[in-house]
Coordinates of C-alpha atoms and ligand atoms in Angstrom, one line a residue:
M1 CA 80.7 230.0 32.3
S2 CA 82.0 230.1 35.8
I3 CA 80.5 230.0 39.2
E4 CA 80.9 233.9 39.4
D5 CA 78.9 234.2 36.1
L6 CA 76.0 232.2 37.7
E7 CA 76.1 234.5 40.7
D8 CA 76.1 237.6 38.4
I9 CA 73.0 236.4 36.5
A10 CA 71.2 235.5 39.7
L11 CA 72.0 239.0 41.2
A12 CA 70.8 240.7 38.0
M13 CA 67.5 238.8 38.3
V14 CA 66.7 240.2 41.7
A15 CA 68.3 243.7 41.2
P16 CA 66.8 246.3 43.6
G17 CA 63.3 247.3 42.5
K18 CA 63.1 244.7 39.7
G19 CA 61.3 241.4 39.2
I20 CA 60.5 238.8 36.6
I21 CA 57.5 238.6 34.3
A22 CA 56.5 234.9 33.8
I23 CA 55.2 234.4 30.3
D24 CA 56.0 230.7 30.1
E25 CA 52.4 229.4 29.9
S26 CA 52.4 225.9 28.4
S27 CA 50.4 225.2 25.2
G28 CA 47.4 224.1 27.3
T29 CA 47.5 227.0 29.8
I30 CA 47.9 229.7 27.1
K31 CA 44.9 228.2 25.3
K32 CA 42.9 228.4 28.5
R33 CA 43.9 232.1 29.0
F34 CA 43.1 233.0 25.4
D35 CA 39.8 231.1 25.5
S36 CA 38.8 233.0 28.6
V37 CA 38.9 236.3 26.6
G38 CA 38.0 235.0 23.2
I39 CA 41.4 235.2 21.4
A40 CA 42.0 232.5 18.8
D41 CA 44.8 230.2 20.0
T42 CA 47.0 230.3 16.9
E43 CA 50.8 230.3 16.8
E44 CA 50.8 233.9 15.4
N45 CA 48.5 235.2 18.1
R46 CA 50.7 233.6 20.8
R47 CA 53.8 235.2 19.1
R48 CA 52.1 238.6 18.9
Y49 CA 51.0 238.5 22.5
R50 CA 54.4 237.6 23.8
E51 CA 55.8 240.3 21.6
L52 CA 53.4 242.8 23.1
L53 CA 54.6 241.9 26.6
L54 CA 58.3 241.8 25.9
T55 CA 58.4 245.0 23.8
T56 CA 56.5 247.1 26.4
P57 CA 58.3 250.4 26.3
N58 CA 60.7 250.9 29.3
L59 CA 59.9 247.5 30.7
S60 CA 63.4 247.0 32.0
Q61 CA 63.0 249.9 34.4
Y62 CA 61.1 247.4 36.6
I63 CA 61.6 244.0 35.0
S64 CA 64.9 242.2 35.1
G65 CA 63.9 239.2 33.0
A66 CA 61.2 237.0 31.6
I67 CA 60.5 233.3 31.6
L68 CA 59.7 232.0 28.1
F69 CA 58.1 228.7 26.9
D70 CA 59.8 226.5 24.4
E71 CA 57.8 227.8 21.5
T72 CA 58.5 231.5 22.4
I73 CA 62.3 231.1 22.8
R74 CA 62.4 230.0 19.1
Q75 CA 60.1 232.9 17.9
S76 CA 61.0 236.5 16.8
T77 CA 59.7 240.0 16.9
S78 CA 57.7 241.2 13.9
D79 CA 61.0 242.7 12.7
G80 CA 62.7 239.3 12.8
V81 CA 64.8 239.7 15.9
P82 CA 64.8 236.4 17.9
F83 CA 63.1 237.1 21.3
P84 CA 66.2 236.1 23.4
R85 CA 68.3 238.5 21.4
Y86 CA 65.7 241.3 21.6
M87 CA 65.6 240.7 25.4
A88 CA 69.4 240.7 25.9
E89 CA 69.7 243.9 23.8
N90 CA 66.9 245.6 25.9
G91 CA 68.1 244.8 29.4
L92 CA 66.0 241.7 30.1
V93 CA 67.6 238.3 31.1
P94 CA 66.0 235.5 29.1
G95 CA 64.7 232.5 31.0
I96 CA 63.1 229.3 30.0
K97 CA 60.6 226.9 31.5
V98 CA 62.2 223.4 31.3
D99 CA 59.9 221.1 33.2
R100 CA 57.4 219.0 31.2
G101 CA 54.4 219.4 33.5
L102 CA 52.7 217.3 36.2
Q103 CA 51.8 213.7 36.4
P104 CA 50.0 211.8 39.2
L105 CA 52.6 210.5 41.7
A106 CA 52.1 206.7 41.6
G107 CA 51.2 205.3 45.0
C108 CA 50.2 208.7 46.4
P109 CA 46.6 209.5 45.5
G110 CA 45.9 213.2 45.0
E111 CA 49.6 214.1 44.6
V112 CA 51.7 215.0 41.6
I113 CA 55.3 214.8 40.5
T114 CA 56.9 217.0 37.8
E115 CA 58.4 215.3 34.7
G116 CA 61.2 216.3 32.4
L117 CA 64.5 215.0 33.7
D118 CA 65.1 212.6 30.8
G119 CA 67.1 214.3 28.1
L120 CA 67.3 217.5 30.2
R121 CA 71.1 217.9 29.8
A122 CA 70.8 218.2 26.0
R123 CA 67.8 220.4 26.2
L124 CA 69.6 222.8 28.6
E125 CA 72.6 222.9 26.3
E126 CA 70.3 223.9 23.4
Y127 CA 68.5 226.6 25.5
A128 CA 71.8 228.1 26.6
R129 CA 72.8 228.2 22.9
L130 CA 69.5 229.9 22.1
G131 CA 70.3 232.6 24.7
A132 CA 68.6 231.5 27.9
R133 CA 70.5 232.4 31.1
F134 CA 68.2 230.9 33.7
A135 CA 65.7 228.0 33.7
K136 CA 62.6 227.3 35.7
W137 CA 61.1 224.1 37.0
R138 CA 57.8 224.0 38.8
A139 CA 56.9 221.4 41.4
V140 CA 53.4 221.4 42.9
I141 CA 52.4 220.4 46.4
N142 CA 48.6 219.9 47.0
I143 CA 47.1 220.4 50.4
G144 CA 44.1 218.2 51.4
E145 CA 43.1 215.4 53.7
D146 CA 46.3 213.5 54.7
I147 CA 48.3 215.3 52.0
P148 CA 51.0 216.3 51.3
T149 CA 52.8 213.1 52.2
S150 CA 56.5 213.2 53.0
T151 CA 56.9 210.9 50.0
C152 CA 55.6 213.6 47.7
I153 CA 57.6 216.4 49.3
E154 CA 60.8 214.4 49.1
A155 CA 60.3 213.1 45.6
N156 CA 59.7 216.7 44.3
A157 CA 62.6 218.0 46.3
H158 CA 64.9 215.4 44.8
T159 CA 63.7 216.1 41.3
L160 CA 64.2 219.9 41.8
A161 CA 67.7 219.3 43.0
R162 CA 68.6 217.1 40.0
Y163 CA 67.3 219.7 37.6
A164 CA 69.1 222.5 39.5
A165 CA 72.5 220.7 39.4
L166 CA 72.0 220.0 35.7
C167 CA 71.3 223.7 35.1
Q168 CA 74.4 224.9 36.8
E169 CA 76.5 222.3 34.9
Q170 CA 75.2 224.0 31.7
G171 CA 75.8 227.5 32.9
L172 CA 72.1 228.3 33.6
V173 CA 70.8 229.7 36.9
P174 CA 68.1 227.4 38.3
M175 CA 64.9 229.0 39.4
V176 CA 63.5 226.3 41.7
E177 CA 59.8 226.6 42.1
P178 CA 57.9 224.6 44.7
E179 CA 54.3 225.9 44.5
I180 CA 52.0 225.1 47.4
L181 CA 48.6 225.3 45.7
L182 CA 45.9 227.7 47.0
D183 CA 43.2 225.2 46.2
G184 CA 41.3 223.9 49.3
D185 CA 39.8 225.1 52.5
H186 CA 42.9 224.7 54.7
D187 CA 43.9 227.5 57.1
I188 CA 47.0 229.7 56.9
E189 CA 48.8 227.8 59.6
T190 CA 48.5 224.6 57.6
C191 CA 50.0 226.4 54.6
Y192 CA 52.8 227.6 56.8
D193 CA 53.6 224.1 58.0
V194 CA 53.5 222.6 54.5
T195 CA 55.6 225.4 53.0
E196 CA 58.2 225.1 55.8
A197 CA 58.4 221.3 55.4
T198 CA 58.7 221.6 51.6
L199 CA 61.4 224.3 51.8
R200 CA 63.5 222.3 54.3
A201 CA 63.3 219.2 52.2
L202 CA 64.2 221.3 49.1
F203 CA 67.3 222.9 50.6
Q204 CA 68.5 219.6 52.1
A205 CA 68.2 218.1 48.6
L206 CA 70.0 221.0 46.9
Y207 CA 72.8 220.6 49.5
Q208 CA 73.1 216.9 48.8
H209 CA 73.3 217.6 45.0
N210 CA 76.0 220.2 45.4
V211 CA 73.9 223.0 44.1
F212 CA 75.6 226.4 44.5
L213 CA 73.0 228.6 46.3
E214 CA 74.6 231.9 45.4
G215 CA 73.8 231.0 41.8
T216 CA 70.2 229.9 42.5
I217 CA 66.8 231.7 42.7
L218 CA 63.9 230.4 44.7
K219 CA 60.4 231.0 43.3
V220 CA 57.8 230.2 45.9
S221 CA 54.2 230.7 46.8
M222 CA 53.2 233.1 49.7
V223 CA 51.9 231.6 52.9
L224 CA 48.1 232.0 52.5
A225 CA 44.9 230.3 53.6
G226 CA 43.3 228.0 51.0
K227 CA 41.0 229.9 48.7
D228 CA 37.9 228.1 50.1
C229 CA 38.9 228.8 53.7
A230 CA 36.3 231.0 55.5
E231 CA 38.9 232.9 57.4
Q232 CA 41.3 234.8 55.1
A233 CA 44.3 236.5 56.7
D234 CA 45.0 240.2 56.3
V235 CA 47.9 241.6 54.4
D236 CA 50.1 242.0 57.5
D237 CA 49.6 238.4 58.6
V238 CA 50.4 237.0 55.2
A239 CA 53.6 239.1 55.1
D240 CA 54.5 238.2 58.7
L241 CA 54.0 234.4 58.3
T242 CA 55.6 234.3 54.8
V243 CA 58.7 236.1 56.0
R244 CA 58.9 234.0 59.2
C245 CA 58.5 230.8 57.2
L246 CA 61.3 231.8 54.7
R247 CA 63.6 232.8 57.5
S248 CA 63.1 229.5 59.2
A249 CA 63.8 227.3 56.1
V250 CA 65.9 229.2 53.5
P251 CA 69.6 229.6 53.9
A252 CA 70.9 233.2 53.9
S253 CA 73.4 232.4 51.1
L254 CA 70.6 232.0 48.5
T255 CA 70.8 235.0 46.1
G256 CA 67.1 235.8 46.0
I257 CA 63.5 234.8 46.4
V258 CA 60.7 235.7 44.0
F259 CA 57.0 234.9 44.5
L260 CA 54.4 233.6 42.1
S261 CA 51.0 235.2 42.2
G262 CA 49.1 231.9 42.2
G263 CA 45.6 233.2 41.7
Q264 CA 45.8 236.3 44.0
S265 CA 44.3 239.5 42.7
D266 CA 46.7 242.0 41.1
E267 CA 46.3 244.3 44.1
Q268 CA 46.8 241.5 46.7
A269 CA 49.9 240.2 45.0
T270 CA 51.4 243.7 45.1
A271 CA 50.2 244.6 48.6
H272 CA 51.6 241.3 50.1
L273 CA 55.0 241.8 48.4
N274 CA 55.1 245.5 49.6
A275 CA 54.3 244.5 53.2
M276 CA 57.1 241.8 53.2
N277 CA 59.6 244.5 52.1
Q278 CA 58.8 246.6 55.1
Y279 CA 60.8 244.2 57.3
D280 CA 64.4 245.2 57.9
N281 CA 67.2 242.7 57.5
N282 CA 65.7 240.2 55.3
P283 CA 68.7 238.1 54.3
W284 CA 67.7 238.0 50.6
P285 CA 65.9 240.3 48.2
L286 CA 62.2 239.5 48.0
S287 CA 60.8 240.2 44.6
F288 CA 58.2 238.9 42.1
S289 CA 57.9 236.4 39.2
Y290 CA 54.3 236.9 38.5
G291 CA 52.4 235.5 35.6
R292 CA 48.7 236.3 36.0
A293 CA 49.3 239.3 38.3
M294 CA 51.4 240.9 35.7
Q295 CA 49.4 240.0 32.6
S296 CA 45.6 239.6 33.4
A297 CA 44.6 243.2 32.9
A298 CA 46.7 243.6 29.7
L299 CA 45.3 240.4 28.2
K300 CA 41.7 241.5 28.9
L301 CA 42.3 244.9 27.3
W302 CA 44.1 243.5 24.3
S303 CA 41.4 240.9 23.6
K304 CA 38.9 243.7 23.0
D305 CA 40.8 245.1 20.0
L306 CA 44.0 243.4 19.0
A307 CA 45.3 246.2 16.8
G308 CA 43.6 249.2 18.5
N309 CA 44.5 248.4 22.1
Y310 CA 48.1 247.2 21.6
A311 CA 49.7 250.3 23.1
A312 CA 47.1 250.6 25.9
A313 CA 47.7 247.0 26.9
Q314 CA 51.5 247.6 27.0
Q315 CA 50.8 250.6 29.2
T316 CA 49.0 248.3 31.6
V317 CA 51.9 245.9 31.6
F318 CA 54.2 248.8 32.4
E319 CA 52.0 249.9 35.3
R320 CA 51.9 246.4 36.8
A321 CA 55.7 246.2 36.5
R322 CA 56.0 249.6 38.1
D323 CA 53.7 248.8 41.0
N324 CA 55.4 245.4 41.7
G325 CA 58.9 247.0 41.3
L326 CA 58.0 249.6 43.9
A327 CA 56.6 246.8 46.1
A328 CA 59.9 245.0 45.8
L329 CA 61.4 248.0 47.5
G330 CA 58.6 248.4 50.0
Q331 CA 57.7 251.7 48.4
W332 CA 54.3 251.0 46.8
K333 CA 51.3 253.0 47.8
P334 CA 47.7 251.8 46.9
A335 CA 46.0 254.1 44.4
G336 CA 43.8 256.7 46.0
Ligands
LIG401 P1 51.3 233.0 38.4 O1 52.0 234.2 38.9 O2 50.1 233.2 37.5 O3 51.0 232.0 39.5 O4 52.3 232.2 37.5 C1 53.7 232.2 37.8 C2 54.2 230.9 37.4 O5 55.2 230.9 36.6 C3 53.7 229.7 37.9 O6 54.6 228.7 37.6

């Protein structure tokens, strides 16, 4: 695996009009999602659900790849084809979540650090053997009274950089994800400042750790007011502030940027992405790596009749992929 191979994978992940479907919910999160719609959280139901998503007909028309969880990358379709092989044969780049979740950051009340660096080299080597071509690590920054601290921002940036360097050593494209949480009543300007500070620290750390930006993807939250803030910005303001913040803090040599949906409605996530792609001369492709905003409607439909609604749920996944794929080109039009 050469440096050019990393760049080719990264370019494929943000190919024009395509984005990523995030289906890497950890064991705890998928249980929460299943519980919310009354699906039993069994290994077989998790496998069937991930199979439903990945085998959606014509998915690769708008989806370049998917992020899997450790359990899923070892599972197979009902016909016995391992998911990573199924994906590679159907035009989807296989990715894997490699962080091990959040822990309180000692000495910094209310803040968290992501764990999972110990033994990561060996795990990446195995994931590459299983067919993964990129790997995701999620860091979380909370906004609240007197937080985030620079200690938390720097600790997470350093951790992301160590993971990213290990990924590239093992031939995997790092998808570095600093998520600024929507929880709280902060205004959009506060989110802008925190996002900018986080991204500057992140790219400084990536530089210090010799991470090759042409073989790296940034996954980030949009600049939004906290969900309990009385004043919510309109679509154009969100797009304007998000693009401005990225331009101020993200080097142009980065291959691409994808957004998480983070609790936005399906329509908002699509409208915001579409508005950002109205701007000329963005230095990088801006696309999506949505979890909830790709899956929620399909999960709800499937839960009502696991056998009977299988195809209809896949159709819903396809429609979300199509809408977000068009938004990645700035060509989406709201229904009606
Ligand atoms: P959401 O789009 O549901 O925020 O999930 C994306 C993701 O992978 C968060 O890490």
